Short mmCIF file of C-alpha atoms in Angstrom, two decimals:
data_model
loop_
_atom_site.label_atom_id
_atom_site.label_comp_id
_atom_site.label_asym_id
_atom_site.label_seq_id
_atom_site.Cartn_x
_atom_site.Cartn_y
_atom_site.Cartn_z
CA UNK A 14 40.81 33.28 -4.40
CA UNK A 15 44.08 32.53 -2.48
CA UNK A 16 44.75 29.37 -0.60
CA UNK A 17 47.04 29.98 2.40
CA UNK A 18 48.78 27.20 4.40
CA UNK A 19 49.53 27.95 7.98
CA UNK A 20 51.92 25.90 10.13
CA UNK A 21 50.93 26.09 13.82
CA UNK A 22 52.42 25.35 17.13
CA UNK A 23 50.34 25.24 20.36
CA UNK A 24 50.23 24.04 23.96
CA UNK A 25 46.95 22.08 24.11
CA UNK A 26 46.65 22.14 27.91
CA UNK A 27 43.90 24.75 28.09
CA UNK A 28 42.04 23.92 25.00
CA UNK A 29 39.11 21.49 24.41
CA UNK A 30 40.94 20.44 21.20
CA UNK A 31 41.45 21.74 17.67
CA UNK A 32 37.83 21.81 16.51
CA UNK A 33 35.34 24.48 17.51
CA UNK A 34 33.05 23.10 20.28
CA UNK A 35 30.27 24.62 22.35
CA UNK A 36 31.87 23.61 25.63
CA UNK A 37 34.99 25.63 25.73
CA UNK A 38 37.94 27.29 23.98
CA UNK A 39 39.40 25.57 20.86
CA UNK A 40 42.53 26.20 18.75
CA UNK A 41 40.38 26.58 15.60
CA UNK A 42 38.17 29.17 17.25
CA UNK A 43 41.16 31.44 18.43
CA UNK A 44 42.80 31.26 15.06
CA UNK A 45 39.58 32.11 13.24
CA UNK A 46 38.94 34.99 15.66
CA UNK A 47 42.53 36.31 14.95
CA UNK A 48 42.01 35.97 11.17
CA UNK A 49 38.61 37.93 11.46
CA UNK A 50 40.39 40.79 13.25
CA UNK A 51 43.19 40.92 10.81
CA UNK A 52 41.22 40.40 7.51
CA UNK A 53 38.02 42.17 8.69
CA UNK A 54 35.82 39.24 7.46
CA UNK A 55 35.00 35.76 8.76
CA UNK A 56 37.55 33.31 7.53
CA UNK A 57 37.16 29.58 8.26
CA UNK A 58 40.24 27.49 8.73
CA UNK A 59 40.59 23.70 8.15
CA UNK A 60 43.17 21.70 10.23
CA UNK A 61 45.04 18.72 9.01
CA UNK A 62 44.08 16.83 12.20
CA UNK A 63 41.55 17.26 14.96
CA UNK A 64 43.80 17.09 18.11
CA UNK A 65 41.98 16.19 21.27
CA UNK A 66 41.72 18.27 24.43
CA UNK A 67 45.15 18.53 26.10
CA UNK A 68 47.04 17.32 23.00
CA UNK A 69 49.77 19.73 21.66
CA UNK A 70 51.14 20.51 18.26
CA UNK A 71 54.56 21.47 16.91
CA UNK A 72 53.50 21.19 13.26
CA UNK A 73 49.74 21.37 12.94
CA UNK A 74 48.73 22.57 9.41
CA UNK A 75 45.63 24.56 8.54
CA UNK A 76 44.41 26.09 5.33
CA UNK A 77 42.23 29.13 4.68
CA UNK A 78 40.93 30.83 1.54
CA UNK A 79 40.80 34.60 1.12
CA UNK A 80 40.65 37.17 -1.61
CA UNK A 81 42.54 39.78 0.52
CA UNK A 82 45.93 40.87 -0.93
CA UNK A 83 47.66 40.49 2.43
CA UNK A 84 51.42 39.65 2.34
CA UNK A 85 52.45 36.26 3.69
CA UNK A 86 54.44 37.92 6.37
CA UNK A 87 51.16 39.27 7.85
CA UNK A 88 49.88 35.79 8.25
CA UNK A 89 52.82 35.09 10.58
CA UNK A 90 53.65 38.39 12.38
CA UNK A 91 50.25 39.79 12.18
CA UNK A 92 48.43 36.81 13.45
CA UNK A 93 50.95 36.20 16.13
CA UNK A 94 50.32 39.74 17.53
CA UNK A 95 46.63 38.75 17.77
CA UNK A 96 46.81 35.19 18.93
CA UNK A 97 46.97 34.13 22.65
CA UNK A 98 50.35 33.08 24.04
CA UNK A 99 49.65 29.32 23.76
CA UNK A 100 49.27 29.38 19.93
CA UNK A 101 51.58 30.63 17.28
CA UNK A 102 51.87 30.66 13.51
CA UNK A 103 55.38 29.31 12.49
CA UNK A 104 55.04 29.69 8.71
CA UNK A 105 52.67 30.80 5.99
CA UNK A 106 52.71 29.65 2.32
CA UNK A 107 50.51 30.40 -0.65
CA UNK A 108 49.42 27.01 -2.15
CA UNK A 109 47.86 26.06 -5.47
CA UNK A 110 44.15 25.78 -6.08
CA UNK A 111 42.75 22.57 -4.67
CA UNK A 112 45.27 22.23 -1.76
CA UNK A 113 43.61 21.07 1.41
CA UNK A 114 45.30 20.73 4.84
CA UNK A 115 43.58 17.41 5.66
CA UNK A 116 42.64 15.85 2.19
CA UNK A 117 46.07 16.62 0.62
CA UNK A 118 48.14 15.07 3.49
CA UNK A 119 50.08 11.97 2.71
CA UNK A 120 50.93 11.17 6.35
CA UNK A 121 51.39 12.46 9.80
CA UNK A 122 53.95 12.13 12.69
CA UNK A 123 53.15 12.25 16.33
CA UNK A 124 55.46 12.20 19.34
CA UNK A 125 54.50 10.91 22.72
CA UNK A 126 56.62 11.60 25.76
CA UNK A 127 56.76 9.56 29.07
CA UNK A 128 58.48 10.72 32.23
CA UNK A 129 59.66 7.56 33.99
CA UNK A 130 61.05 9.18 37.11
CA UNK A 131 60.19 7.59 40.48
CA UNK A 132 58.57 10.90 41.57
CA UNK A 133 56.22 13.37 40.02
CA UNK A 134 57.73 16.31 38.06
CA UNK A 135 55.96 19.70 38.30
CA UNK A 136 57.90 20.79 35.13
CA UNK A 137 56.85 17.82 33.03
CA UNK A 138 53.21 17.33 34.13
CA UNK A 139 51.70 19.25 31.22
CA UNK A 140 53.85 17.64 28.51
CA UNK A 141 54.49 13.98 29.68
CA UNK A 142 52.65 10.92 30.86
CA UNK A 143 54.26 10.27 34.29
CA UNK A 144 54.76 6.59 35.07
CA UNK A 145 56.67 5.97 38.32
CA UNK A 146 57.40 2.26 37.94
CA UNK A 147 60.38 1.45 35.80
CA UNK A 148 59.59 0.67 32.14
CA UNK A 149 61.36 -1.96 30.11
CA UNK A 150 62.25 0.04 26.96
CA UNK A 151 63.69 -2.92 25.17
CA UNK A 152 60.47 -4.83 25.60
CA UNK A 153 58.43 -1.90 24.34
CA UNK A 154 60.63 -1.63 21.22
CA UNK A 155 60.09 -5.35 20.51
CA UNK A 156 56.44 -4.99 20.82
CA UNK A 157 56.36 -1.94 18.57
CA UNK A 158 58.02 -3.87 15.65
CA UNK A 159 54.99 -6.14 15.34
CA UNK A 160 52.63 -3.17 14.54
CA UNK A 161 54.71 -1.80 11.56
CA UNK A 162 53.21 -2.06 8.14
CA UNK A 163 49.65 -2.12 6.86
CA UNK A 164 46.99 -3.55 9.29
CA UNK A 165 43.51 -3.33 10.42
CA UNK A 166 43.87 -1.15 13.62
CA UNK A 167 40.44 -1.79 14.99
CA UNK A 168 41.94 -2.93 18.33
CA UNK A 169 43.46 0.44 18.86
CA UNK A 170 40.60 2.94 17.90
CA UNK A 171 38.15 4.68 20.05
CA UNK A 172 34.65 3.22 20.41
CA UNK A 173 33.10 6.35 18.68
CA UNK A 174 35.68 6.53 15.91
CA UNK A 175 33.86 7.63 12.74
CA UNK A 176 36.40 6.20 10.18
CA UNK A 177 34.92 4.19 7.41
CA UNK A 178 37.96 1.95 7.02
CA UNK A 179 40.24 0.76 9.84
CA UNK A 180 43.24 -0.12 7.70
CA UNK A 181 46.22 2.06 8.14
CA UNK A 182 49.96 1.97 7.15
CA UNK A 183 52.23 2.35 10.21
CA UNK A 184 55.57 3.53 8.68
CA UNK A 185 57.47 4.31 11.80
CA UNK A 186 57.09 3.29 15.50
CA UNK A 187 60.18 4.15 17.57
CA UNK A 188 60.74 3.99 21.26
CA UNK A 189 63.82 5.88 22.44
CA UNK A 190 65.27 6.82 25.87
CA UNK A 191 65.62 10.57 25.97
CA UNK A 192 67.21 12.50 28.74
CA UNK A 193 67.16 11.33 32.39
CA UNK A 194 64.46 8.68 32.64
CA UNK A 195 62.33 10.07 29.77
CA UNK A 196 60.98 8.10 26.92
CA UNK A 197 60.08 9.44 23.41
CA UNK A 198 57.73 7.34 21.29
CA UNK A 199 57.48 8.48 17.61
CA UNK A 200 54.65 7.19 15.56
CA UNK A 201 54.22 7.87 11.76
CA UNK A 202 51.47 6.61 9.50
CA UNK A 203 49.57 7.49 6.40
CA UNK A 204 46.68 8.39 8.65
CA UNK A 205 45.37 7.62 12.13
CA UNK A 206 42.14 6.46 13.67
CA UNK A 207 40.65 8.30 16.69
CA UNK A 208 42.74 7.84 19.70
CA UNK A 209 44.96 5.37 17.83
CA UNK A 210 48.25 6.78 19.03
CA UNK A 211 47.27 7.09 22.56
CA UNK A 212 45.90 3.51 22.57
CA UNK A 213 49.16 2.21 21.05
CA UNK A 214 51.12 3.96 23.66
CA UNK A 215 48.89 2.65 26.52
CA UNK A 216 49.43 -0.84 25.16
CA UNK A 217 53.23 -0.38 25.02
CA UNK A 218 53.19 0.86 28.55
CA UNK A 219 51.69 -2.43 29.66
CA UNK A 220 54.47 -4.20 27.92
CA UNK A 221 57.05 -1.98 29.59
CA UNK A 222 55.51 -2.76 33.01
CA UNK A 223 55.65 -6.41 32.36
CA UNK A 224 51.86 -6.89 32.24
CA UNK A 225 51.85 -7.86 28.59
CA UNK A 226 54.31 -10.04 26.49
CA UNK A 227 55.81 -8.31 23.43
CA UNK A 228 55.04 -11.40 21.43
CA UNK A 229 51.30 -11.07 22.18
CA UNK A 230 50.87 -8.02 19.94
CA UNK A 231 50.25 -9.89 16.69
CA UNK A 232 47.35 -11.74 18.15
CA UNK A 233 45.96 -8.54 19.68
CA UNK A 234 46.21 -6.83 16.30
CA UNK A 235 44.48 -9.75 14.56
CA UNK A 236 41.67 -9.83 17.17
CA UNK A 237 40.41 -6.36 16.23
CA UNK A 238 39.05 -6.18 19.89
CA UNK A 239 39.60 -2.80 21.61
CA UNK A 240 38.82 -4.24 25.00
CA UNK A 241 41.97 -6.55 24.70
CA UNK A 242 44.31 -3.62 24.16
CA UNK A 243 45.73 -1.32 26.81
CA UNK A 244 44.33 1.88 28.27
CA UNK A 245 44.22 5.17 26.43
CA UNK A 246 47.31 7.09 27.34
CA UNK A 247 46.50 10.60 28.71
CA UNK A 248 46.54 13.53 26.17
CA UNK A 249 49.30 15.65 27.70
CA UNK A 250 52.11 13.46 26.45
CA UNK A 251 51.02 13.69 22.79
CA UNK A 252 52.18 16.17 20.23
CA UNK A 253 51.32 16.40 16.55
CA UNK A 254 54.83 16.78 15.25
CA UNK A 255 54.60 16.97 11.44
CA UNK A 256 52.14 16.65 8.54
CA UNK A 257 53.45 15.30 5.28
CA UNK A 258 52.52 16.28 1.74
CA UNK A 259 53.63 14.84 -1.53
CA UNK A 260 55.86 17.19 -3.59
CA UNK A 261 54.00 19.38 -5.89
#
């Protein structure tokens, strides 16, 4: 039995998320449908992360298992000919027995984009959170520093988060100005809680707007109280950028 690792890119705007759901079109669903057409058998795929409705991916990883002797090129070119225009396979690799897209991952990187123009942008509305009031990027950077390292991130998880432990290691949290009044926030951790990145970004936005002091972040983190943190940033600004795996 072969284990195939796929690297995927998708525009999440018109999906209900990664995972198959009864209420709409999912990324997992369209990938599995394309695989079934190509391999002539039902082939489940497992994703490295369950991106929410509206969230994009530049480096989502999925694994599948098959006995079919299909060349790796077919998992790229063949699947891309069958997938809808908002999903593409970037790469396919054959992996050793036991490799798993989610369980084998050693970390993930997400990117969040904010448009800070004074007016709305039709070209950015599907990929950025549009905040029209000026943001203090220096203050946002100062706040982000307090969250680096290993902490209990209970204050930044969704109410229905199923994780058994809330301790995570935040390895990178950068806030950079990019282009004309655009902000790129890069977050990298060993793993993430449900809505953790969007809740972190929502809290940083409050700092940038002057509604929260950067030095208040350690107390917020220690409180473990989600109601004390900022709002959940909208999904369209978020992209799963990269999944990390330890060298084999």
